[in-house]
mmCIF file of C-alpha atoms in Angstrom:
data_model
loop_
_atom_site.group_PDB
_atom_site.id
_atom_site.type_symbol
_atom_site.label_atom_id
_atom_site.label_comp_id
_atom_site.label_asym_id
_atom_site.label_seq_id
_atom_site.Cartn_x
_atom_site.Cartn_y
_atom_site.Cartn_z
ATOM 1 C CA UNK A 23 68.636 131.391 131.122
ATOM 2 C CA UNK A 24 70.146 134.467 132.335
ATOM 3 C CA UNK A 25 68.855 136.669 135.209
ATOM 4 C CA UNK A 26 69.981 140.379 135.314
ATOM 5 C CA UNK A 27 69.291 141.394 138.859
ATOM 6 C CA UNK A 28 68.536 145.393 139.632
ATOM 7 C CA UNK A 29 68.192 146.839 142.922
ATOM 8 C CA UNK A 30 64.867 148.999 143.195
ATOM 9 C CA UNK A 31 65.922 151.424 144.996
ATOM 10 C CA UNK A 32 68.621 152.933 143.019
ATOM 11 C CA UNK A 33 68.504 151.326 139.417
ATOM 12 C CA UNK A 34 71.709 149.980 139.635
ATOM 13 C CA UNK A 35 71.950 146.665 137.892
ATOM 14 C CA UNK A 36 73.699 144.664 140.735
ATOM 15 C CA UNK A 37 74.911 141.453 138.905
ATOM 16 C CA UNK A 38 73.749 138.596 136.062
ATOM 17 C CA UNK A 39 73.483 135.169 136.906
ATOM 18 C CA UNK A 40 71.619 131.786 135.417
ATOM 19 C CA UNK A 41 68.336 130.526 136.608
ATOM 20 C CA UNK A 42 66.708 127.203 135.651
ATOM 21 C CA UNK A 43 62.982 126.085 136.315
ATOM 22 C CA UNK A 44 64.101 125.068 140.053
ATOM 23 C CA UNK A 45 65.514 128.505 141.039
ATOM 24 C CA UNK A 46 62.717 130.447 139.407
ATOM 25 C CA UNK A 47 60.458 128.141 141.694
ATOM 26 C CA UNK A 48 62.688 128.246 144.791
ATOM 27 C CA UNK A 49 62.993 132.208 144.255
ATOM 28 C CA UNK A 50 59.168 132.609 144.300
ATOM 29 C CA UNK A 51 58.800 130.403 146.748
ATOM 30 C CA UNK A 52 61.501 131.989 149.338
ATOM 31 C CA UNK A 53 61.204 135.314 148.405
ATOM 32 C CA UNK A 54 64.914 135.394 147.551
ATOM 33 C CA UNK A 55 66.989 135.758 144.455
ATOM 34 C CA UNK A 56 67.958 131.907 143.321
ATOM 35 C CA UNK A 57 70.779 130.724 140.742
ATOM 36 C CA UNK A 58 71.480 128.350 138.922
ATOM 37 C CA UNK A 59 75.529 127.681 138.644
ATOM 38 C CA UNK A 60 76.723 126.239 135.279
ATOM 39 C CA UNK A 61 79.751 125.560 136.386
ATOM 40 C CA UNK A 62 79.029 123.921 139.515
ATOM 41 C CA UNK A 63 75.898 122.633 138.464
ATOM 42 C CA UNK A 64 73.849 123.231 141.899
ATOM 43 C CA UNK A 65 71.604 125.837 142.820
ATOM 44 C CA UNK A 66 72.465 128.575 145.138
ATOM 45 C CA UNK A 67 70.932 131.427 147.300
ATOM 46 C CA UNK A 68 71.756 134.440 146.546
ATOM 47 C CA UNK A 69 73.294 135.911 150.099
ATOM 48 C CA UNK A 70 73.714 132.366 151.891
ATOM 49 C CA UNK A 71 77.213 132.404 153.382
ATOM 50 C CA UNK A 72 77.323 136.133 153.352
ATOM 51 C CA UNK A 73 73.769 137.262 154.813
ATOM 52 C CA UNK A 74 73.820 139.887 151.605
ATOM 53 C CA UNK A 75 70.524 138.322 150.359
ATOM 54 C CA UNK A 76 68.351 139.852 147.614
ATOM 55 C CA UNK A 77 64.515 140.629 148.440
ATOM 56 C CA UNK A 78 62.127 140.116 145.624
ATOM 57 C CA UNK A 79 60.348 142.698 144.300
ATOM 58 C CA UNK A 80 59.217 142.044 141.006
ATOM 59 C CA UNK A 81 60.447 139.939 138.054
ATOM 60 C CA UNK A 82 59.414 140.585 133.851
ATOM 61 C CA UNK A 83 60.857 138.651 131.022
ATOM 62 C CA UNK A 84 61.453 139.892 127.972
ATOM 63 C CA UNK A 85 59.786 140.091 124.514
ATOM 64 C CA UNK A 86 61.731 136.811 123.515
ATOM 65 C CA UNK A 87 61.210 135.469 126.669
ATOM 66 C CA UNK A 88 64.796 133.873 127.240
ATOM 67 C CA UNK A 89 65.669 136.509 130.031
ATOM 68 C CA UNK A 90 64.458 137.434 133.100
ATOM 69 C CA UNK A 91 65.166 140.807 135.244
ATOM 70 C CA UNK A 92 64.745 140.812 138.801
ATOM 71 C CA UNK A 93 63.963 144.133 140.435
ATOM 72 C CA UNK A 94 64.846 143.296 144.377
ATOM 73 C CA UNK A 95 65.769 144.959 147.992
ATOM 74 C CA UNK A 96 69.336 144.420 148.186
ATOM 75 C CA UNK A 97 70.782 143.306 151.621
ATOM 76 C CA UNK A 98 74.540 144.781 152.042
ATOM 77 C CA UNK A 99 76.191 144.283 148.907
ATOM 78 C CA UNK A 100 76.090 142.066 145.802
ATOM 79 C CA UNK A 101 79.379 141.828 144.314
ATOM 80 C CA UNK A 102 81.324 138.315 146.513
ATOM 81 C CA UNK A 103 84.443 141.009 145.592
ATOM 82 C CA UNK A 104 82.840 143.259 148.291
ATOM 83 C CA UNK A 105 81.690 145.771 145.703
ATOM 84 C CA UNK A 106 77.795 146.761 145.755
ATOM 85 C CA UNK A 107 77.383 145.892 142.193
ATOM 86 C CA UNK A 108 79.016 143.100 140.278
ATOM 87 C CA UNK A 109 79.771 146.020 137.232
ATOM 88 C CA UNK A 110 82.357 148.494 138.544
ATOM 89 C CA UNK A 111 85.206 147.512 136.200
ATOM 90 C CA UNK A 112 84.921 150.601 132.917
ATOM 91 C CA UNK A 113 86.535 149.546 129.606
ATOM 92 C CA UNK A 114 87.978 152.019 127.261
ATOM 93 C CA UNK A 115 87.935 152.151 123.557
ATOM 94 C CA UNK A 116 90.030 148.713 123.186
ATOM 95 C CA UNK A 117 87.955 146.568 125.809
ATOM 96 C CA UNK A 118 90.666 146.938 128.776
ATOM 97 C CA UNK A 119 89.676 147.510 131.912
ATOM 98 C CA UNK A 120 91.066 151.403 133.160
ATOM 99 C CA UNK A 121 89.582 151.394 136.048
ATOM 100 C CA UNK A 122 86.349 150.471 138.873
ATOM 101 C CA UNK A 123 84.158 152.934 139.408
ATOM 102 C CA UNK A 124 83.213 152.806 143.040
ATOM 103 C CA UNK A 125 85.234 151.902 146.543
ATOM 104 C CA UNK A 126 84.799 148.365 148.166
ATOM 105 C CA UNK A 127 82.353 148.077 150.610
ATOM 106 C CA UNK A 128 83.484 145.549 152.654
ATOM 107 C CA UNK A 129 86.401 142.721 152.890
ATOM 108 C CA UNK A 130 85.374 139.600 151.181
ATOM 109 C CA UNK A 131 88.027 137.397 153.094
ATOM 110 C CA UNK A 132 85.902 138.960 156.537
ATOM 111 C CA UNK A 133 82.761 137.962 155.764
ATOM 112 C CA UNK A 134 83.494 134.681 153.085
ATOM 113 C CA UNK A 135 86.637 133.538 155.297
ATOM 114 C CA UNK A 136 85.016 131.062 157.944
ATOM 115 C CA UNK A 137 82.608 129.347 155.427
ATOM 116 C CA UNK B 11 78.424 136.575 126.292
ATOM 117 C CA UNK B 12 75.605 138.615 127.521
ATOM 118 C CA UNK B 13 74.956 141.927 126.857
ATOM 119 C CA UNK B 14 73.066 144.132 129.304
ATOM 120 C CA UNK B 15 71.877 147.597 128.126
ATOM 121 C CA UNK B 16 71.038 149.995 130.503
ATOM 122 C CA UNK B 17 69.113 153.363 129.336
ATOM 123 C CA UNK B 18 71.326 156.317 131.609
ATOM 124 C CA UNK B 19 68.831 158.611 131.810
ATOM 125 C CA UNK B 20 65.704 156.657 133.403
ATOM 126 C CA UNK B 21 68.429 153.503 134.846
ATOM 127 C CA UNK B 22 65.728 151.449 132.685
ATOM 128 C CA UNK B 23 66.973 148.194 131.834
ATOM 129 C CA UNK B 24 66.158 147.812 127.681
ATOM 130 C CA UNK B 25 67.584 144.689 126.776
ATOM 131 C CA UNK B 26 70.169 141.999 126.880
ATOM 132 C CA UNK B 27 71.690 140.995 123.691
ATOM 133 C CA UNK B 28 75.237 138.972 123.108
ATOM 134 C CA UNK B 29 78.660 140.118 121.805
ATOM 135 C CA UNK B 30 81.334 138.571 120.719
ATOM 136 C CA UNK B 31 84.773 139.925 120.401
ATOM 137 C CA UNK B 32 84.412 141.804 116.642
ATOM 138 C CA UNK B 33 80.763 143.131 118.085
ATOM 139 C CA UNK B 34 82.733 144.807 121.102
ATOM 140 C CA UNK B 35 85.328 146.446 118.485
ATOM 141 C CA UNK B 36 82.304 147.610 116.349
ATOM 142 C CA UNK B 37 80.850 149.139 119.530
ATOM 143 C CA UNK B 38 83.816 151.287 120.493
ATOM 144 C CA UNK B 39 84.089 151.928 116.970
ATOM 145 C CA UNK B 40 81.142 153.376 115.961
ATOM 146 C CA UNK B 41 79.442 154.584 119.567
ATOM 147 C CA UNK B 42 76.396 152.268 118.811
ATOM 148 C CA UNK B 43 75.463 149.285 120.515
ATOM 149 C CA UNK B 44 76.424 146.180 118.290
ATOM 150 C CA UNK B 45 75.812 142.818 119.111
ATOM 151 C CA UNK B 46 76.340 139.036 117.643
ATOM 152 C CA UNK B 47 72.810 136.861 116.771
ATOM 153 C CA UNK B 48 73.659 133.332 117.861
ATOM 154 C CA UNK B 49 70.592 132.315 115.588
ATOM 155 C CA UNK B 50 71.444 134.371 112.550
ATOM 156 C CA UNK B 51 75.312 133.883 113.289
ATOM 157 C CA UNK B 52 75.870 137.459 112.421
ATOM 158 C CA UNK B 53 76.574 141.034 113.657
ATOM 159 C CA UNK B 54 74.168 143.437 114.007
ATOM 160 C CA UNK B 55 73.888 147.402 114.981
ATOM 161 C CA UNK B 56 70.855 147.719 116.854
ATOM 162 C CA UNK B 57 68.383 150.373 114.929
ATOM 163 C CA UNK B 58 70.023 149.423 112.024
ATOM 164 C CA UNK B 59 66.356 148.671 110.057
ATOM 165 C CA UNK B 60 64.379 150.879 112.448
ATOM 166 C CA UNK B 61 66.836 153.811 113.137
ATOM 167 C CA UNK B 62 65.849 153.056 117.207
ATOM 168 C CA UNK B 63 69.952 153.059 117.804
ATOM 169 C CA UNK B 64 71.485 153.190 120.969
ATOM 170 C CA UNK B 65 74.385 155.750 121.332
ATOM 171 C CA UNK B 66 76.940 154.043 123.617
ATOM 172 C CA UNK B 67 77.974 156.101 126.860
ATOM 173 C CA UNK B 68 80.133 153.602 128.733
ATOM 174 C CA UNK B 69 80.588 149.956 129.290
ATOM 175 C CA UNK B 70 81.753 147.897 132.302
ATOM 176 C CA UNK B 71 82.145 144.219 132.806
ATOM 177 C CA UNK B 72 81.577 142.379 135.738
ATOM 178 C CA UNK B 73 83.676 140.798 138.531
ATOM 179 C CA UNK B 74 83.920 137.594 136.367
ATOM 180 C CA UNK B 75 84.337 139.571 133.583
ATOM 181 C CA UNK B 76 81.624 137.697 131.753
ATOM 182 C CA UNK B 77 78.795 139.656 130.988
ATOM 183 C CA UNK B 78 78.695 143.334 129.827
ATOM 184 C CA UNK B 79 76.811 146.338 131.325
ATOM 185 C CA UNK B 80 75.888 149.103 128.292
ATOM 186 C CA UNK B 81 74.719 152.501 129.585
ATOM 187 C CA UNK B 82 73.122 154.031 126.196
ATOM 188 C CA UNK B 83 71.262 157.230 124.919
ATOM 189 C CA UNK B 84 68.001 155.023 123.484
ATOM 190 C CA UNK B 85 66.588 156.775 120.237
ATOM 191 C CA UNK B 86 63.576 155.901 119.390
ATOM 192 C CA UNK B 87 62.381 152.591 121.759
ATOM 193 C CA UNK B 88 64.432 149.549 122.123
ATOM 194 C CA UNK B 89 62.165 146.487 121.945
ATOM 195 C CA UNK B 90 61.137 145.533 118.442
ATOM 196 C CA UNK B 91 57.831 144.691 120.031
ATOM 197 C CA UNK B 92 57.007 148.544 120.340
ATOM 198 C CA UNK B 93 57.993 148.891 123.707
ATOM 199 C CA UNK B 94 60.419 151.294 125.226
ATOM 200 C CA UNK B 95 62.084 148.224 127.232
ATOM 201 C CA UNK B 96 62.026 144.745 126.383
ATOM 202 C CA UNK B 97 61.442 143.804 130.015
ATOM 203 C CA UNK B 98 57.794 144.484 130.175
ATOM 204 C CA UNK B 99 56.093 141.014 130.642
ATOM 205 C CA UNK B 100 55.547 140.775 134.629
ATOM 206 C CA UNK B 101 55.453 137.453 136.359
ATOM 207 C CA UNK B 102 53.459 135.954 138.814
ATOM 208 C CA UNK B 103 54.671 133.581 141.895
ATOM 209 C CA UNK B 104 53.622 130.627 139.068
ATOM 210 C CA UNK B 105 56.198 131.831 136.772
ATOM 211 C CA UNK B 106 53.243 133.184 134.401
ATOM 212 C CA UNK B 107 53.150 136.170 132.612
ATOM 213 C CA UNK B 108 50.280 138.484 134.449
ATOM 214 C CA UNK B 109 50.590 141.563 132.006
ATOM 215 C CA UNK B 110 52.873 144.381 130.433
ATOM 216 C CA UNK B 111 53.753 146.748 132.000
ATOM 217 C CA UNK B 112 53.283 149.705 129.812
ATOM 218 C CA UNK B 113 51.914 150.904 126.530
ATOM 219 C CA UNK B 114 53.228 150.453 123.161
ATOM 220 C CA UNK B 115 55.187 153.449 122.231
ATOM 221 C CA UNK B 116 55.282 152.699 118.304
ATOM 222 C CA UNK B 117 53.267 150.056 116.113
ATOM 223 C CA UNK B 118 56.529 147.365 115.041
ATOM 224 C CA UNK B 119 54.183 146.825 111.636
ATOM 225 C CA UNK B 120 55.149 150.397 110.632
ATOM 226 C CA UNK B 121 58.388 150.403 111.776
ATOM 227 C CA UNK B 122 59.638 147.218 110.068
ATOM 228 C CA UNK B 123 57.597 146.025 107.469
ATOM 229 C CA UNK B 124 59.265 147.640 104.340
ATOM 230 C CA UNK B 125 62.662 146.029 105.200
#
């Protein structure tokens, strides 16, 4: 089920990813925001090869309880495109992108390169 | 895809619903938050039966560009459950629901029942 991930400190909502049974476990467990890739069909930390982990704060589900949002410390930045959050691309009034809303924070091909 | 809506004014998240493509164009169209029922297999205007709609302020979409974020005005309360946010059911490390987080800001019985 889907994850939305917000960073306490500055209600930003940093990113959505998939969880399963195993990541909501492993995420409890560690401490650390835990997917679930569809595509890849593996788990992953959130933060592994980059060090830009996600502290656990808190986590609620929703009324239907298909959903789960993650209130966490955020460690650098969440976005892999080396954006703080995943959501800095605005639509306009026809669903294209005009333009993202915030500078990059860092190069991915620095700190994704060597792994 | 998913649909995450985002209350400006408190950074709250409310909600995540799913759009498809006509849902999106209804959106921009109308400034109200629109979304697609998988179950029911049909559009729907949130607040539509309880007049809890969410005036749309701007939308971006994510570095995969596969999820939506919504940053909405929220008249009324956005959880048909009576709460303000659907995310109110906390967790524990077991993956349990512990309690809500806050008060019920209308009674759903009133708010629904005649439609």
């Amino acid at each position: 089920m889907p994850a939305i991930v917000q960073e306490t400190k500055t209600g930003r909502v940093l990113m959505l990813a998939y969880v399963n049974k195993a990541a909501v476990k492993k995420m409890f467990h560690s401490g650390l925001t835990c997917f679930y890739s569809r595509s890849r069909k593996k788990m992953w930390i959130k933060g592994e090869t980059s060090g830009h982990v996600q502290k656990v704060k808190s986590v609620t589900t929703d009324c239907d309880r298909d959903t789960i949002l993650i209130q966490v410390e955020q460690i650098g930045d969440a976005c892999h495109l080396g954006y703080h959050s995943c959501f800095v691309h605005l639509l306009d009034k026809k669903g294209k992108i005009v333009r993202i809303t915030e500078k990059r924070k860092f190069d991915p091909k620095k700190v994704y390169s060597s792994k």
